[in-house]
PDB file of C-alpha atoms in Angstrom:
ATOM      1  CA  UNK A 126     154.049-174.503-130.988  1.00  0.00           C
ATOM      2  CA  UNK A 127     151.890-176.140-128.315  1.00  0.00           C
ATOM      3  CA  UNK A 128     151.963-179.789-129.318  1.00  0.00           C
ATOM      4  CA  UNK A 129     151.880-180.748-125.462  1.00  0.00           C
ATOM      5  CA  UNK A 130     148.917-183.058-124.691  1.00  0.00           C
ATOM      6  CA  UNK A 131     149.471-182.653-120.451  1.00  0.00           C
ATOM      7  CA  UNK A 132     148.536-179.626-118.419  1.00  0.00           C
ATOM      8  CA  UNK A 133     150.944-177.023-117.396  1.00  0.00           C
ATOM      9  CA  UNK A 134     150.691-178.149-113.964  1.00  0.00           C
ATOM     10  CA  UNK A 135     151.502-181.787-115.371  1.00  0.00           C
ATOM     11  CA  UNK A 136     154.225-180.605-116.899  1.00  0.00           C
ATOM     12  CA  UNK A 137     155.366-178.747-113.716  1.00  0.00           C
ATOM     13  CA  UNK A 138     155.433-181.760-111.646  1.00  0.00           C
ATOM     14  CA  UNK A 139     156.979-184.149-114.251  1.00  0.00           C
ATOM     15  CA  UNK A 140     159.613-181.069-114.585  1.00  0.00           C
ATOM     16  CA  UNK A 141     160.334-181.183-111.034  1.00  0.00           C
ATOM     17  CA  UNK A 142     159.879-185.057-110.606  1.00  0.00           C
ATOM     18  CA  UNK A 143     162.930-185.643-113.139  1.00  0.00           C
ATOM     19  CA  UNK A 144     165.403-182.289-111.317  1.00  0.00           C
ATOM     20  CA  UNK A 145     164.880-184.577-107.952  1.00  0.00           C
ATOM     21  CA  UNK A 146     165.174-187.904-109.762  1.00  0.00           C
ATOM     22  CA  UNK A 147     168.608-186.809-111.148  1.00  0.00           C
ATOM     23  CA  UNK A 148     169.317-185.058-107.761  1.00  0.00           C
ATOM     24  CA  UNK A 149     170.151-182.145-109.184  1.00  0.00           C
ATOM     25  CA  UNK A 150     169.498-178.675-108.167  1.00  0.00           C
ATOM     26  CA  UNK A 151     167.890-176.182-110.221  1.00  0.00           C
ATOM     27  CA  UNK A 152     171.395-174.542-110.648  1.00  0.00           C
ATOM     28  CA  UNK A 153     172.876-177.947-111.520  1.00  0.00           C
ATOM     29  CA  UNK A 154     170.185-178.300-114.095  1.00  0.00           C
ATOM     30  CA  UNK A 155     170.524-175.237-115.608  1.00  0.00           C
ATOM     31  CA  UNK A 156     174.247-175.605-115.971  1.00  0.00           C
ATOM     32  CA  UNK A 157     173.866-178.984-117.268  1.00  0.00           C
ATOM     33  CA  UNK A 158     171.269-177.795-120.290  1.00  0.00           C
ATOM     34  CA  UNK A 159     173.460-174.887-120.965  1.00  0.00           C
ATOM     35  CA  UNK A 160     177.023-177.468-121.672  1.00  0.00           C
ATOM     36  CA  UNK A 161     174.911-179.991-123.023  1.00  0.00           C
ATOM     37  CA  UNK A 162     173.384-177.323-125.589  1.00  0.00           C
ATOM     38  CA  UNK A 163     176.296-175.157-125.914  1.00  0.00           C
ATOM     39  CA  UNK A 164     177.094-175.391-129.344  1.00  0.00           C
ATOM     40  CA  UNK A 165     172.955-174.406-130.215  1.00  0.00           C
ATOM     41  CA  UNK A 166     172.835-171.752-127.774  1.00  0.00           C
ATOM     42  CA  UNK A 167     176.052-170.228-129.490  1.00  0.00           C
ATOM     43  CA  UNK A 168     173.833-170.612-132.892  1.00  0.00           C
ATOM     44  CA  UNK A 169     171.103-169.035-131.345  1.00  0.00           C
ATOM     45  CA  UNK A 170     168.780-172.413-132.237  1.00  0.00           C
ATOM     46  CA  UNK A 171     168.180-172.790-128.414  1.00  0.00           C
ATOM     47  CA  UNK A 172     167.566-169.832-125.344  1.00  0.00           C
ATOM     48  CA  UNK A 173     169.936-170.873-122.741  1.00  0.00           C
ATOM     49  CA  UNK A 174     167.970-171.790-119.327  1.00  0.00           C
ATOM     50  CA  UNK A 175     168.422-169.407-116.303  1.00  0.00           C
ATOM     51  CA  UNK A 176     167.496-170.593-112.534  1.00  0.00           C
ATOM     52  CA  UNK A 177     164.602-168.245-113.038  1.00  0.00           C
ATOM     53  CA  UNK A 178     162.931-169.622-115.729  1.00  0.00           C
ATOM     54  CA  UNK A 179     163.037-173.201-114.563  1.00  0.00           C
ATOM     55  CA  UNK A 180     162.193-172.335-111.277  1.00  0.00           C
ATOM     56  CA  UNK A 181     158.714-171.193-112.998  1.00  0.00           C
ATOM     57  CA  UNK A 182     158.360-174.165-114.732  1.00  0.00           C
ATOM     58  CA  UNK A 183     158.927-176.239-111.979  1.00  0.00           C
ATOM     59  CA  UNK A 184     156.173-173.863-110.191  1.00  0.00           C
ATOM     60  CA  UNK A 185     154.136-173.879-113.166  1.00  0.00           C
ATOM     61  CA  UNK A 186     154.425-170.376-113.829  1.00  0.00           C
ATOM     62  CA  UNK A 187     154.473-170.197-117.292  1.00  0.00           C
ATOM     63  CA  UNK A 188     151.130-169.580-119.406  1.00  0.00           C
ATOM     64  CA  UNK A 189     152.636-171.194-122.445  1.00  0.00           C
ATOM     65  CA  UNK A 190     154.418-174.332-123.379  1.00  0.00           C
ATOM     66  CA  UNK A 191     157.140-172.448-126.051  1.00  0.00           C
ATOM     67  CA  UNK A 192     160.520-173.991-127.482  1.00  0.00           C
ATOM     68  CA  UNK A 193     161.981-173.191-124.850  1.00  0.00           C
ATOM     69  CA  UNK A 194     160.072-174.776-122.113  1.00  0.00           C
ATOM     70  CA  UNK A 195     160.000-178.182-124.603  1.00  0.00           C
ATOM     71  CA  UNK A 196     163.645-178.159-124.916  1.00  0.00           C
ATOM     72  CA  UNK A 197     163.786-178.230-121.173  1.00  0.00           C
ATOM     73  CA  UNK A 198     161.295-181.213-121.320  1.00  0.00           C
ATOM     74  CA  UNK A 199     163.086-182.913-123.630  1.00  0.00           C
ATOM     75  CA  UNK A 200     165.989-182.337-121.886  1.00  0.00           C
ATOM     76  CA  UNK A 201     164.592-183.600-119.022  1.00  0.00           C
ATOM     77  CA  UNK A 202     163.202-186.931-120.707  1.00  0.00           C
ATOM     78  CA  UNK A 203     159.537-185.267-119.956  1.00  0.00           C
ATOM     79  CA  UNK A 204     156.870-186.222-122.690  1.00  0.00           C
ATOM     80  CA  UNK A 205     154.955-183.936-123.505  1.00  0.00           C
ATOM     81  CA  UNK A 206     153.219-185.056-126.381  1.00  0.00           C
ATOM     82  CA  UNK A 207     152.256-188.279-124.875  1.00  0.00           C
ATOM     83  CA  UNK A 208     148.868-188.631-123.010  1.00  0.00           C
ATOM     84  CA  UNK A 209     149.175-188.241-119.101  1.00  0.00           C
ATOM     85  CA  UNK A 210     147.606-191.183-117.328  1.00  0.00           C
ATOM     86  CA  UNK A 211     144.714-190.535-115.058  1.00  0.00           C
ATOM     87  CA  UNK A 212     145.994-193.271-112.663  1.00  0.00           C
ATOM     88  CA  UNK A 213     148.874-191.070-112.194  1.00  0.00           C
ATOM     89  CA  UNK A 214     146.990-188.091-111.152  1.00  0.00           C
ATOM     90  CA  UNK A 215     148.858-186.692-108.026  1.00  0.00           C
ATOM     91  CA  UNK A 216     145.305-186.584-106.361  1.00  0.00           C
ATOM     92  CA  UNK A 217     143.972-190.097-107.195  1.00  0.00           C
ATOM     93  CA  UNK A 218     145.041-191.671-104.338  1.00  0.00           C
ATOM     94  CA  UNK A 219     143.421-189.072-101.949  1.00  0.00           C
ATOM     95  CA  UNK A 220     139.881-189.345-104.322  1.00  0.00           C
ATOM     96  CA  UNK A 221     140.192-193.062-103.045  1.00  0.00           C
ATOM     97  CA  UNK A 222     140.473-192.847 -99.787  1.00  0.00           C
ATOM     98  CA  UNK A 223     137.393-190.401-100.182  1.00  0.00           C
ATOM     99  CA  UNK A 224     135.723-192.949-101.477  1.00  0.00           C
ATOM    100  CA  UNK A 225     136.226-195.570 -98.783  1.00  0.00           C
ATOM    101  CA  UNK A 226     135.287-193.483 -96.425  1.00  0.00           C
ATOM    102  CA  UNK A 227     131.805-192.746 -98.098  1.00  0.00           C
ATOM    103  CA  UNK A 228     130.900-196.382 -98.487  1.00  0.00           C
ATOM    104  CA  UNK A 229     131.978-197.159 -94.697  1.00  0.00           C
ATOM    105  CA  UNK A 230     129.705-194.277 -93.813  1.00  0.00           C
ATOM    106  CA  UNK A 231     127.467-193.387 -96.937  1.00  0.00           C
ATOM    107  CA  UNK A 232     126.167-189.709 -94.220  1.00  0.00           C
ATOM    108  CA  UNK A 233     129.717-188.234 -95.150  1.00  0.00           C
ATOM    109  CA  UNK A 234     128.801-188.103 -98.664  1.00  0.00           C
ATOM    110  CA  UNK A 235     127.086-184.948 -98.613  1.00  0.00           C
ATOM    111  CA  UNK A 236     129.564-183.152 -96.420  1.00  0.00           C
ATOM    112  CA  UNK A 237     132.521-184.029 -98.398  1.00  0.00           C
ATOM    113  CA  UNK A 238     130.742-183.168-101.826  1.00  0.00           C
ATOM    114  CA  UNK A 239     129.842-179.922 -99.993  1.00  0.00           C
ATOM    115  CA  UNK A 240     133.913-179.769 -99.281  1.00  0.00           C
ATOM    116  CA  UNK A 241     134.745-180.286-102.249  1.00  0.00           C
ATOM    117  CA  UNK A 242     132.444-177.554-104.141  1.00  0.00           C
ATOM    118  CA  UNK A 243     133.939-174.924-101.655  1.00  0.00           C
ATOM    119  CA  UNK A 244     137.757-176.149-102.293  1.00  0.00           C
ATOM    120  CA  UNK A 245     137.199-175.554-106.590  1.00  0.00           C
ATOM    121  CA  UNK A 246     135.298-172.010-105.469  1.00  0.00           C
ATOM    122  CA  UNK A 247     138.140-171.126-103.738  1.00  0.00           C
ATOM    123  CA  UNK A 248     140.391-172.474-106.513  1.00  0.00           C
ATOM    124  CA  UNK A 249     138.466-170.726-109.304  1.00  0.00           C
ATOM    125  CA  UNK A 250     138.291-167.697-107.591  1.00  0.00           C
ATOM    126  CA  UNK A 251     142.314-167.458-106.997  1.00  0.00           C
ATOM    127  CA  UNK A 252     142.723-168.273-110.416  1.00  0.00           C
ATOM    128  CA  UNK A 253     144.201-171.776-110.308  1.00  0.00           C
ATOM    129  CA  UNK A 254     144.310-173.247-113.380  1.00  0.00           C
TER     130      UNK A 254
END
C-alpha cells in the first residue's frame, strides 16, 4: 500500500501543519473525517479516525503508511505521493545559519561537525527514525 514518497516524520508534520492551518483540534478533525466519510465508514470502505490514532500520526507514531493513514492525508490535502522538497526541510534553515557561522570563523568547523556526529549517535541510539 505504501505509495508515499515522504518520510513518516514528513508526513507527521504536513499532518499536523494542515490540523493548525484549518484551526482545528484533533477532536474537531476527527469529527470532521468521520461526517465527511460517513456514508464509507457505514460500508466499511473507510476505518473511522479516533483522537488516538491521529494523535500518532501527528507524532509520527505509526511504522506504516496504511489506508487509513492516506485517507487521513488525503483528507487533509497532504500529498503523499508527491516528492518533498529539500528546501522545505524543517532543519534547512538552522544548516544555514551553521554554515555562516563556519565561513565567519572557519575554527568552529570542527567543533560543530564534532556536534553534529554526537547529536545522530544519540539519535540512532534512541531509535529515531
Amino acid at each position: 500500500m505504501n505509495k508515499s514518497k515522504l518520510t513518516n516524520y514528513e508526513i507527521s508534520l504536513a499532518v499536523n501543519n494542515a490540523i493548525e492551518t484549518n484551526g482545528w483540534s484533533v477532536r474537531h478533525c476527527c469529527d470532521a473525517f468521520n461526517r465527511e466519510h460517513a456514508l464509507q465508514i457505514a460500508r466499511s470502505e473507510f476505518l473511522a479516525m479516533d483522537k488516538d490514532f491521529i494523535q500518532r500520526v501527528r507524532n509520527n507514531k505509526f511504522q506504516v503508511v496504511t489506508t487509513r493513514v492516506s485517507n487521513l492525508c488525503d483528507f487533509l490535502k497532504v500529498d503523499i505521493r508527491e516528492q518533498s522538497n529539500p528546501v522545505n526541510h524543517p532543519f534547512i534553515k538552522e544548516f544555514h545559519v551553521l554554515e555562516n557561522v563556519v565561513r565567519q570563523n572557519p575554527k568552529l568547523e570542527h567543533k560543530l561537525r564534532a556536534l553534529l556526529s554526537n547529536v545522530a549517535d544519540v539519535l540512532t541510539l534512541n531509535g529515531a527514525r
